[in-house]
Amino acid sequence: MEQSVQVWRDGRAGRIRLNRPKALNALRLEMVGLIRAALEDFGRDPQVHLVLIDAPERGFCAGGDIRSLRAGVLAGDTAAVTGFFRAEYAMNQSVADLGKPCVALIDGICMGGGIGLSVHGSHRIATEKAVFAMPETAIGLFPDVGASHVLPRLPGALGMYFGLTGAQVAGADAVHAGFASHFVPGERLAALAAALPQEGIAVIAEFASPLPAFSLHGARPIIDAAFGAPSVAEILRRLAADSSAFAQGALAQLRAQSPSAIHWSFEILRQGGGRSLAECLAAELALVSQVVMHAEFLEGVRAVVIDKDKSPKWQPASLEAVDPATISSFFAPGPA
Ligand code: QUE
């Protein structure tokens, strides 16, 4: 059987290749373990000067295997569900701790867990086909995999905007936003992958294209004004007070997500601005252990990948109806 993750040495590079293309490389526990072990080995190996992560067949990585996680919750196997997130977040930390360049080649979908696998590394190469998003509020979760560290550090309030709405950002725009570090045309990606193990990361500059203007440039004032607000209620007020198509579209996007998830996502992102990555991942693990038990997660995954009806029945059904005390209880220090 084909390995879901392929690991090998190639010149000066340690290679990690995602190989579950039919599921858009959605991460499973065994994949996360293989990636983490490879990162630790490459980190210690003096012959390895850089690590190259790619997924050449289809997309980059759609996130986690949320169908299996939902089945785990329904079966009452919470230890397995929490264990997956624990292993995934440890792998995210291993990317950050590699101690040498980590280059991700992103030529398609890069969402959720795919961002966690790439964004903590030094080099994230996006092509025109790359699409980045943190879509967790659509499945009743929150931006995790270290996103509570990364998103608050994006320009202005872009991180709160992406993290709450799940808005997608593609190609060169992903470099402007900060998910990617370089823009390389897809037709040159294979040549870059061949050159990197021989020539090292300096060769990236020879492949990177200058960036066209950021398509969100015109929307930055409203994004920063609204999503920089100190509460969810105030974000809603500021968007509602702006009649532009962008503001009304963002408001509609917010209202389509799990209302509870919007509230706990706002809070974890707010807190993450003042935390280290390790602290963020620990806080995310404490939060995810609670929210996967919430009905929103089961319903969100049902609507997105089980029935694919895209009409989740959220409970409570509106942002205004969410009880602040319930949200606070998810952040209270619980049993260890
Ligand atoms: C939120 C998510 C995920 C998602 C959709 C969301 C996610 C994920 C997938 C996904 C997509 C295609 C597949 C697959 C999984 O969708 O994490 O197996 O073929 O993996 O709104 O977090």
Coordinates of C-alpha atoms and ligand atoms in Angstrom, one line a residue:
M1 CA 0.0 0.0 0.0
E2 CA 1.1 3.5 -0.8
Q3 CA 2.3 5.5 2.3
S4 CA 0.1 8.5 3.2
V5 CA 3.3 10.5 3.8
Q6 CA 6.5 9.8 1.9
V7 CA 9.8 10.8 3.5
W8 CA 13.2 10.7 1.9
R9 CA 16.6 12.4 1.6
D10 CA 17.4 14.3 -1.6
G11 CA 20.7 16.1 -1.8
R12 CA 20.8 18.7 0.9
A13 CA 17.0 18.5 1.4
G14 CA 14.9 16.4 3.7
R15 CA 11.7 15.7 1.6
I16 CA 8.2 15.2 3.1
R17 CA 5.4 14.5 0.6
L18 CA 1.7 14.3 1.4
N19 CA 0.2 11.4 -0.5
R20 CA -3.5 11.1 0.2
P21 CA -4.7 13.0 -2.8
K22 CA -8.2 11.6 -3.0
A23 CA -8.9 13.3 0.4
L24 CA -7.0 16.4 -0.6
N25 CA -4.3 15.2 1.9
A26 CA -6.6 15.8 4.9
L27 CA -4.4 14.9 7.9
R28 CA -5.0 11.7 9.8
L29 CA -3.2 10.7 13.0
E30 CA -0.7 8.4 11.3
M31 CA 0.2 11.2 8.9
V32 CA 0.8 13.7 11.6
G33 CA 3.1 11.2 13.4
L34 CA 5.1 10.5 10.3
I35 CA 5.5 14.2 9.6
R36 CA 6.6 15.0 13.1
A37 CA 9.1 12.1 13.2
A38 CA 10.5 13.2 9.9
L39 CA 10.9 16.8 11.1
E40 CA 12.7 15.7 14.2
D41 CA 15.1 13.4 12.2
F42 CA 15.8 16.1 9.6
G43 CA 16.3 18.7 12.3
R44 CA 19.0 16.5 13.9
D45 CA 20.7 15.5 10.6
P46 CA 23.7 17.8 9.8
Q47 CA 23.5 16.6 6.2
V48 CA 20.0 18.1 5.9
H49 CA 20.2 21.9 5.2
L50 CA 16.5 22.4 4.5
V51 CA 13.2 20.6 4.6
L52 CA 10.9 20.6 1.5
I53 CA 7.2 19.7 2.0
D54 CA 5.0 19.2 -1.1
A55 CA 1.9 17.5 -2.3
P56 CA 2.3 17.4 -6.1
E57 CA -0.7 15.4 -7.1
R58 CA -3.7 17.4 -5.9
G59 CA -4.0 20.4 -3.7
F60 CA -1.7 20.8 -0.7
C61 CA -3.8 19.9 2.4
A62 CA -7.5 20.5 3.0
G63 CA -7.2 20.3 6.8
G64 CA -7.9 17.4 9.2
D65 CA -9.9 14.2 8.6
I66 CA -13.0 15.8 10.2
R67 CA -15.2 12.9 9.1
S68 CA -13.2 10.5 11.3
L69 CA -13.1 13.0 14.1
R70 CA -16.9 13.3 14.0
A71 CA -17.2 9.5 14.1
G72 CA -14.9 9.5 17.1
V73 CA -17.0 11.9 19.0
L74 CA -20.2 10.0 18.1
A75 CA -18.6 6.8 19.3
G76 CA -17.7 8.4 22.6
D77 CA -14.0 8.0 21.9
T78 CA -13.0 11.5 23.1
A79 CA -9.5 10.3 24.0
A80 CA -8.8 9.5 20.3
V81 CA -10.3 12.8 19.2
T82 CA -8.3 14.9 21.6
G83 CA -5.2 12.7 20.9
F84 CA -5.4 13.6 17.2
F85 CA -5.3 17.4 18.0
R86 CA -2.6 16.9 20.6
A87 CA -0.4 15.1 18.0
E88 CA -1.2 17.7 15.3
Y89 CA -0.4 20.7 17.4
A90 CA 2.9 19.0 18.5
M91 CA 3.7 18.6 14.8
N92 CA 2.9 22.3 14.2
Q93 CA 5.4 23.1 17.0
S94 CA 8.0 20.8 15.4
V95 CA 7.8 22.9 12.2
A96 CA 8.4 26.1 14.1
D97 CA 11.3 24.4 16.1
L98 CA 13.0 22.8 13.0
G99 CA 16.0 25.1 13.3
K100 CA 16.6 25.2 9.6
P101 CA 14.6 26.4 6.6
C102 CA 11.3 24.7 6.0
V103 CA 9.9 25.2 2.5
A104 CA 6.3 24.3 1.6
L105 CA 5.3 24.2 -2.0
I106 CA 1.6 25.1 -2.2
D107 CA -0.2 24.7 -5.6
G108 CA -3.8 24.2 -4.5
I109 CA -6.0 24.0 -1.4
C110 CA -4.2 24.9 1.8
M111 CA -6.7 25.2 4.6
G112 CA -6.8 24.5 8.4
G113 CA -4.3 21.8 9.1
G114 CA -2.5 22.7 5.8
I115 CA -1.8 26.1 7.1
G116 CA -0.6 24.6 10.4
L117 CA 1.8 22.4 8.4
S118 CA 3.2 25.3 6.4
V119 CA 2.8 28.7 8.1
H120 CA 5.2 28.1 11.0
G121 CA 8.0 27.3 8.5
S122 CA 10.3 29.9 7.0
H123 CA 9.3 29.6 3.4
R124 CA 5.7 29.1 2.0
I125 CA 5.7 29.2 -1.8
A126 CA 2.3 29.9 -3.3
T127 CA 1.3 29.5 -7.0
E128 CA -1.6 31.2 -8.7
K129 CA -3.6 28.0 -7.9
A130 CA -2.9 28.2 -4.1
V131 CA -6.0 28.9 -2.0
F132 CA -5.6 29.6 1.7
A133 CA -8.3 29.7 4.4
M134 CA -9.0 29.0 8.0
P135 CA -12.6 27.7 7.6
E136 CA -13.2 26.2 11.1
T137 CA -16.0 28.5 12.1
A138 CA -18.1 26.7 9.4
I139 CA -17.7 23.4 11.4
G140 CA -18.2 24.8 14.9
L141 CA -14.5 24.8 15.7
F142 CA -12.0 27.8 15.7
P143 CA -8.8 28.7 14.0
D144 CA -6.3 26.3 15.6
V145 CA -3.0 24.6 14.5
G146 CA -1.3 27.7 15.9
A147 CA -3.5 30.2 14.0
S148 CA -4.3 31.9 17.3
H149 CA -0.6 32.9 17.2
V150 CA -0.3 33.6 13.5
L151 CA -3.6 35.5 12.7
P152 CA -3.3 38.2 15.3
R153 CA 0.1 39.0 13.7
L154 CA -1.1 39.5 10.2
P155 CA -1.3 43.1 8.9
G156 CA -4.0 45.2 10.5
A157 CA -7.1 43.1 11.4
L158 CA -6.8 40.7 8.5
G159 CA -6.3 37.8 10.8
M160 CA -9.5 38.4 12.7
Y161 CA -11.3 38.8 9.4
F162 CA -9.9 35.5 7.9
G163 CA -10.3 33.6 11.2
L164 CA -13.9 34.6 11.8
T165 CA -15.4 34.6 8.3
G166 CA -13.3 31.7 6.8
A167 CA -12.7 33.9 3.8
Q168 CA -10.3 32.5 1.2
V169 CA -7.2 34.2 -0.1
A170 CA -5.5 33.0 -3.3
G171 CA -2.2 33.2 -5.1
A172 CA -0.2 36.4 -4.7
D173 CA -2.8 37.8 -2.4
A174 CA -1.8 35.1 0.1
V175 CA 1.7 36.7 0.2
H176 CA 0.2 40.1 0.9
A177 CA -1.9 38.6 3.6
G178 CA 1.1 36.8 5.2
F179 CA 0.0 33.1 4.8
A180 CA 2.7 32.7 2.0
S181 CA 6.1 34.2 1.8
H182 CA 6.8 34.0 -2.0
F183 CA 4.7 33.8 -5.2
V184 CA 6.0 31.5 -7.9
P185 CA 4.2 30.7 -11.1
G186 CA 2.9 27.1 -11.1
E187 CA 4.7 26.3 -14.4
R188 CA 8.0 26.9 -12.6
L189 CA 7.2 24.9 -9.4
A190 CA 8.7 21.6 -10.5
A191 CA 11.9 23.3 -11.5
L192 CA 12.1 25.0 -8.1
A193 CA 11.5 21.7 -6.4
A194 CA 14.4 20.2 -8.4
A195 CA 16.8 23.1 -7.8
L196 CA 16.2 23.5 -4.0
P197 CA 17.9 20.2 -2.9
Q198 CA 21.0 21.1 -5.0
E199 CA 21.3 24.9 -4.6
G200 CA 19.5 25.7 -1.3
I201 CA 17.0 28.3 -0.4
A202 CA 18.8 31.2 -2.1
V203 CA 17.5 29.8 -5.4
I204 CA 13.9 30.8 -4.4
A205 CA 14.7 34.4 -5.3
E206 CA 15.4 33.3 -8.9
F207 CA 11.9 31.8 -9.2
A208 CA 9.8 34.3 -7.3
S209 CA 7.7 36.7 -9.3
P210 CA 7.0 40.3 -8.2
L211 CA 3.6 40.7 -6.6
P212 CA 0.7 42.3 -8.3
A213 CA -1.4 44.7 -6.1
F214 CA -3.3 43.2 -3.2
S215 CA -6.9 42.7 -4.2
L216 CA -8.0 43.4 -0.6
H217 CA -6.1 46.7 -0.6
G218 CA -9.3 48.8 -1.1
A219 CA -11.1 46.8 1.7
R220 CA -8.3 47.2 4.2
P221 CA -9.8 50.3 5.9
I222 CA -13.2 48.6 6.6
I223 CA -11.5 45.3 7.5
D224 CA -9.2 47.0 10.0
A225 CA -11.9 49.3 11.4
A226 CA -14.5 46.5 11.8
F227 CA -12.5 43.4 12.7
G228 CA -10.2 45.5 15.0
A229 CA -13.2 46.1 17.2
P230 CA -13.0 45.0 20.9
S231 CA -16.0 42.6 20.8
V232 CA -18.1 40.5 18.3
A233 CA -21.1 42.8 18.9
E234 CA -19.0 45.8 17.9
I235 CA -17.7 44.1 14.8
L236 CA -21.3 43.5 13.8
R237 CA -22.2 47.1 14.5
R238 CA -19.4 48.5 12.5
L239 CA -20.1 46.2 9.5
A240 CA -23.8 47.0 9.6
A241 CA -23.0 50.8 9.6
D242 CA -21.1 50.4 6.3
S243 CA -23.3 50.0 3.2
S244 CA -20.4 48.9 1.0
A245 CA -20.7 45.6 -0.8
F246 CA -17.6 44.4 1.0
A247 CA -18.9 45.1 4.5
Q248 CA -22.3 43.6 3.7
G249 CA -20.7 40.5 2.2
A250 CA -18.4 40.1 5.3
L251 CA -21.4 40.5 7.6
A252 CA -23.3 37.8 5.6
Q253 CA -20.2 35.5 5.8
L254 CA -20.1 36.0 9.6
R255 CA -23.8 35.2 10.0
A256 CA -23.4 32.0 8.0
Q257 CA -20.9 30.5 10.5
S258 CA -21.7 28.8 13.8
P259 CA -22.6 31.7 16.1
S260 CA -21.0 30.0 19.1
A261 CA -17.9 29.3 17.1
I262 CA -17.6 33.0 16.1
H263 CA -17.6 33.9 19.8
W264 CA -15.1 31.3 21.0
S265 CA -12.9 32.0 17.9
F266 CA -12.9 35.8 18.6
E267 CA -11.8 35.1 22.2
I268 CA -9.0 32.7 21.4
L269 CA -7.6 35.1 18.7
R270 CA -7.9 38.0 21.1
Q271 CA -5.9 36.1 23.7
G272 CA -3.4 34.8 21.2
G273 CA -2.1 38.2 20.4
G274 CA -0.2 38.2 23.7
R275 CA 1.0 34.6 23.7
S276 CA 4.0 32.6 22.4
L277 CA 3.2 29.8 19.8
A278 CA 3.7 27.2 22.5
E279 CA 1.2 29.0 24.8
C280 CA -1.2 29.4 21.9
L281 CA -1.1 25.7 21.0
A282 CA -1.6 24.7 24.7
A283 CA -4.6 27.1 24.9
E284 CA -6.0 25.7 21.6
L285 CA -5.7 22.1 22.9
A286 CA -7.6 23.1 26.1
L287 CA -10.3 24.8 24.0
V288 CA -10.6 22.1 21.2
S289 CA -11.0 19.4 23.9
Q290 CA -14.2 21.2 24.9
V291 CA -15.6 22.4 21.6
V292 CA -15.4 19.0 19.9
M293 CA -17.9 17.8 22.5
H294 CA -20.3 20.6 21.5
A295 CA -23.2 19.9 19.2
E296 CA -21.9 22.7 16.8
F297 CA -19.0 20.5 15.7
L298 CA -21.2 17.5 14.9
E299 CA -23.7 19.7 13.0
G300 CA -21.0 21.6 11.2
V301 CA -19.2 18.6 9.9
R302 CA -22.5 17.0 9.0
A303 CA -23.4 20.0 6.8
V304 CA -20.0 20.3 5.2
V305 CA -18.8 16.8 4.5
I306 CA -21.5 14.2 5.5
D307 CA -24.7 15.5 3.9
K308 CA -23.0 18.4 2.1
D309 CA -26.3 20.4 2.3
K310 CA -24.5 23.5 3.5
S311 CA -27.5 24.4 5.7
P312 CA -26.4 23.7 9.3
K313 CA -28.9 24.2 12.1
W314 CA -26.9 26.1 14.6
Q315 CA -27.9 26.2 18.3
P316 CA -28.3 29.0 19.3
A317 CA -29.1 30.2 15.8
S318 CA -27.9 33.8 16.0
L319 CA -24.8 35.7 17.2
E320 CA -26.9 37.8 19.5
A321 CA -28.4 34.7 21.2
V322 CA -25.1 33.2 22.3
D323 CA -24.7 33.4 26.1
P324 CA -21.4 35.1 27.1
A325 CA -21.2 32.9 30.3
T326 CA -21.2 29.8 28.1
I327 CA -18.4 31.1 26.0
S328 CA -16.4 32.1 29.2
S329 CA -16.9 28.6 30.6
F330 CA -14.9 27.2 27.7
F331 CA -11.9 29.3 28.7
A332 CA -12.1 28.6 32.4
P333 CA -9.2 26.5 33.7
G334 CA -10.6 23.0 33.9
P335 CA -9.4 19.7 35.2
A336 CA -5.9 18.9 33.9
Ligands
QUE1 C1 -13.7 23.3 7.7 C2 -12.6 22.4 7.9 C3 -12.4 21.4 6.9 C4 -13.2 21.3 5.8 C5 -14.3 22.2 5.7 C6 -14.5 23.2 6.6 C7 -11.3 20.4 7.0 C8 -11.2 19.4 6.0 C9 -12.1 19.4 4.9 C10 -12.0 18.5 3.9 C11 -12.3 18.8 2.5 C12 -12.2 17.9 1.5 C13 -12.0 16.6 1.8 C14 -11.7 16.2 3.1 C15 -11.8 17.1 4.1 O1 -13.1 20.4 4.8 O2 -10.6 20.4 8.0 O3 -11.5 14.9 3.4 O4 -11.9 15.6 0.8 O5 -10.3 18.5 6.1 O6 -15.5 24.1 6.5 O7 -11.8 22.5 9.0

